Coordinates of C-alpha atoms in Angstrom, one line a residue:
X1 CA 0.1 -9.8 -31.3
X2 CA 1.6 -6.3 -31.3
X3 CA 0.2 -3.7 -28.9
X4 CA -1.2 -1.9 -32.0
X5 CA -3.2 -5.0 -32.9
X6 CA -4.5 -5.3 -29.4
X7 CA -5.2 -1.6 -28.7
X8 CA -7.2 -1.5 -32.3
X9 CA -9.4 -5.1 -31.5
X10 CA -10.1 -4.3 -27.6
X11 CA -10.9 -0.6 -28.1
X12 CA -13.6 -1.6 -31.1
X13 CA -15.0 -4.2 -28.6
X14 CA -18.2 -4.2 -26.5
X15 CA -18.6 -7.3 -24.9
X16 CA -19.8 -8.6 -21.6
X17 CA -17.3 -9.3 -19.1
X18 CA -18.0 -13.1 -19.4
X19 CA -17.5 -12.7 -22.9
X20 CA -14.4 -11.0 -22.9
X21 CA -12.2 -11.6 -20.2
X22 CA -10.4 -14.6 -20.5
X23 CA -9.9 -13.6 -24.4
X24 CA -8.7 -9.9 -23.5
X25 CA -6.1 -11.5 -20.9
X26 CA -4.8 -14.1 -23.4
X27 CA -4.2 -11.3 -26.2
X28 CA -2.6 -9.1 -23.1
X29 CA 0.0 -12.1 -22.5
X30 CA 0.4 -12.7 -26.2
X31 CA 1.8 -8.4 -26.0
X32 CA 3.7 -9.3 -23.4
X33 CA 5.2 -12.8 -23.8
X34 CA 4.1 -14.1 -20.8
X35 CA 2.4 -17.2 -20.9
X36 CA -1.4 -17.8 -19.8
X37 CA -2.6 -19.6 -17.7
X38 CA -3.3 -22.9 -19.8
X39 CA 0.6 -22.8 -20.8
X40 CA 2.4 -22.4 -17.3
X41 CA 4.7 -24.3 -15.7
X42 CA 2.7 -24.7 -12.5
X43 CA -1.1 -25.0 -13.6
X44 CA -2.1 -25.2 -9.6
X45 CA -0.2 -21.7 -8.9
X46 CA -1.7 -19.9 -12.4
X47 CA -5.4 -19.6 -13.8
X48 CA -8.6 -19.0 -14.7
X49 CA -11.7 -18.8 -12.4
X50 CA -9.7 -19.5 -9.4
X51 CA -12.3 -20.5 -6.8
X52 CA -12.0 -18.6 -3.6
X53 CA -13.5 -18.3 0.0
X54 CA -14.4 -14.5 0.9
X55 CA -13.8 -13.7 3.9
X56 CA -17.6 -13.4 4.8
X57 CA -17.8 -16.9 4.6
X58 CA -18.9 -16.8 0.8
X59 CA -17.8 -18.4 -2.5
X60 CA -16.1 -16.8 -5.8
X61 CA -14.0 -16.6 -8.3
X62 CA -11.3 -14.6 -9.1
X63 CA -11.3 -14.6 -13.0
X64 CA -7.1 -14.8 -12.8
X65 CA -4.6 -16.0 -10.1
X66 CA -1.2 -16.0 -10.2
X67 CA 0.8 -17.1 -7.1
X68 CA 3.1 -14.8 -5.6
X69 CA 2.4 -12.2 -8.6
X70 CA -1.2 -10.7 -8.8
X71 CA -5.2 -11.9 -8.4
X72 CA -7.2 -10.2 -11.3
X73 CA -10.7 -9.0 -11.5
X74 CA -12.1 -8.3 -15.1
X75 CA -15.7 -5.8 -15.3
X76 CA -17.5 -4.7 -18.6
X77 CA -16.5 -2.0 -19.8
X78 CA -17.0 1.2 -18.1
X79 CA -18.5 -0.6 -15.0
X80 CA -17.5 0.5 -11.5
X81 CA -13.7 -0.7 -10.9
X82 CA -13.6 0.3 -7.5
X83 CA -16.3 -2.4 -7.0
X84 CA -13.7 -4.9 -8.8
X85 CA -11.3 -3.7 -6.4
X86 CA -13.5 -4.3 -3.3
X87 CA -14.3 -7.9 -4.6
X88 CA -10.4 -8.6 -5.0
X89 CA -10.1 -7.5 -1.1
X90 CA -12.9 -9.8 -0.3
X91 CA -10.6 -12.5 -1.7
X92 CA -7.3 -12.0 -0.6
X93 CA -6.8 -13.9 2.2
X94 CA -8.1 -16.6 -0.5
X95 CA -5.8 -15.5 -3.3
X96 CA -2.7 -16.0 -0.5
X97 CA -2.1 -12.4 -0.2
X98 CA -1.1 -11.4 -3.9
X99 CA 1.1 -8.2 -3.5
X100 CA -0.6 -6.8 -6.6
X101 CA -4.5 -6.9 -6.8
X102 CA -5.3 -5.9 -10.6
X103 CA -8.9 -4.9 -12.2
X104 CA -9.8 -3.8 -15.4
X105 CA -12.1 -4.1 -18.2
X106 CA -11.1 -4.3 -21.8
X107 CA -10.2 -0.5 -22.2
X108 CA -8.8 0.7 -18.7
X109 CA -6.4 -1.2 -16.1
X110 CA -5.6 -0.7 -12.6
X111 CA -2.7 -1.9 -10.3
X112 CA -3.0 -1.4 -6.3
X113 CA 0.3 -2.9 -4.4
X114 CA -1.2 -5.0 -1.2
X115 CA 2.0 -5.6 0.6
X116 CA 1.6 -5.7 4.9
X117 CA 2.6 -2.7 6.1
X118 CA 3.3 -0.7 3.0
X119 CA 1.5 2.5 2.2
X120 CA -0.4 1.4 -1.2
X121 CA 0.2 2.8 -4.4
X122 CA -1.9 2.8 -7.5
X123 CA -0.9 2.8 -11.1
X124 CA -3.4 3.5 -13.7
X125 CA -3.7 3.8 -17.4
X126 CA -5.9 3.2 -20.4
X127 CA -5.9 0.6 -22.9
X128 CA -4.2 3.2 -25.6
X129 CA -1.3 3.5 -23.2
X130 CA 0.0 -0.3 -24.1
X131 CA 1.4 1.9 -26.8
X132 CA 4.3 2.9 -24.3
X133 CA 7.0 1.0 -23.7
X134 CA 7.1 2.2 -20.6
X135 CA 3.6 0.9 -19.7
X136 CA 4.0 -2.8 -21.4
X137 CA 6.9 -2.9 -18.7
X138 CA 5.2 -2.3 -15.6
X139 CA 2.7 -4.7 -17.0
X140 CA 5.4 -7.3 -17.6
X141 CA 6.7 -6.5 -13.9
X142 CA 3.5 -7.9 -12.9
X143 CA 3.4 -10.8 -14.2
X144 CA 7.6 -11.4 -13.6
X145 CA 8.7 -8.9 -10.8
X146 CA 6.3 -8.1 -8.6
X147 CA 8.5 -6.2 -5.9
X148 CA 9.5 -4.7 -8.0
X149 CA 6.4 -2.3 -7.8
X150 CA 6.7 -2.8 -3.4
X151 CA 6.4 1.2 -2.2
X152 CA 9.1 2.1 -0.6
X153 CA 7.3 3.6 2.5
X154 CA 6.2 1.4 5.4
X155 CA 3.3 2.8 7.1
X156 CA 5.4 3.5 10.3
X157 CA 7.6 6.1 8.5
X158 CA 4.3 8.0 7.1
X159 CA 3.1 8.1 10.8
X160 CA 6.5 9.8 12.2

C-alpha cells in the first residue's frame, strides 16, 4: 500500500474504533514495511488486544504492544486523545515500560517518549502528513529504533 492509498481510504473513513483499528494499523505497517502483529517473529513480544493489569488494580487492553518499542491506544475519530494517553499511563507498568506510548485514531497520531528520567517529548501529526518522508521515518523509528526518539535532556539537567 502506498501512503497515498492509505491517506485517501483512512481520511474517507468513519468508523468506530472497534471497527477500525486493527485494520488502520495493518494498512500503517503495509506503508511502512514492518510487519503486524500476526506476522512477527516473536508473537508473545507483538500484538493485538494485549491484556494488561492497570495499576488501580483493573483489567484492559492495550489494542497494540510491541516489546521494547511502543504500547498503542487507538480512539474514533476526533475523540479525546489525551484520554488515550491517560489510559496508556494506566498500563505501563503492564506494557513493561514501552519508551514510546502511541495514540491515535484513523486521521491524527501522537508519539510521547516515556523513558525514566527523561524530560518527554511529543511528536504530532495528521494522517495527511504520511505524505512526508520525513514523517513515514519517524514512524518506522517506532516500530525499529526506538532510542532513537530518547530526548536528550535528563530531568536533572532541566532542574540546574
Amino acid at each position: 500500500m502506498t501512503p497515498e492509498q492509505f491517506i485517501d481510504k483512512w481520511s474517507r473513513a468513519d468508523r468506530t474504533e472497534r471497527q477500525a483499528a486493527q485494520e488502520h494499523f495493518i494498512d500503517l505497517c503495509r506503508v511502512l514495511g514492518e510487519p503486524t502483529p500476526n506476522e512477527s517473529a516473536d508473537p508473545d513480544g507483538y500484538s493485538f488486544e494485549k491484556g494488561v493489569s492497570k495499576v488501580d488494580g483493573t483489567g484492559g487492553f492495550a489494542d497494540v504492544w510491541k516489546r521494547g518499542a511502543f504500547g498503542w491506544e487507538y480512539k474514533k475519530d476526533r475523540a479525546n486523545l489525551d484520554r488515550a494517553y491517560q489510559q496508556l499511563q494506566l498500563y505501563s507498568v503492564a506494557l513493561e515500560n514501552s519508551p514510546l506510548l502511541v495514540v491515535s485514531d484513523t486521521k491524527r497520531f501522537r508519539i510521547y517518549t516515556n523513558w525514566t528520567n527523561t524530560v518527554q517529548a511529543k511528536h504530532e501529526f495528521a494522517l495527511e502528513d504520511l505524505a512526508h518522508s520525513g514523517t513515514r521515518e519517524l514512524l518506522k523509528n517506532v516500530f525499529e529504533h526506538p532510542d532513537r526518539l530518547k530526548p536528550d535532556k535528563t530531568r536533572e539537567q532541566v532542574t540546574k
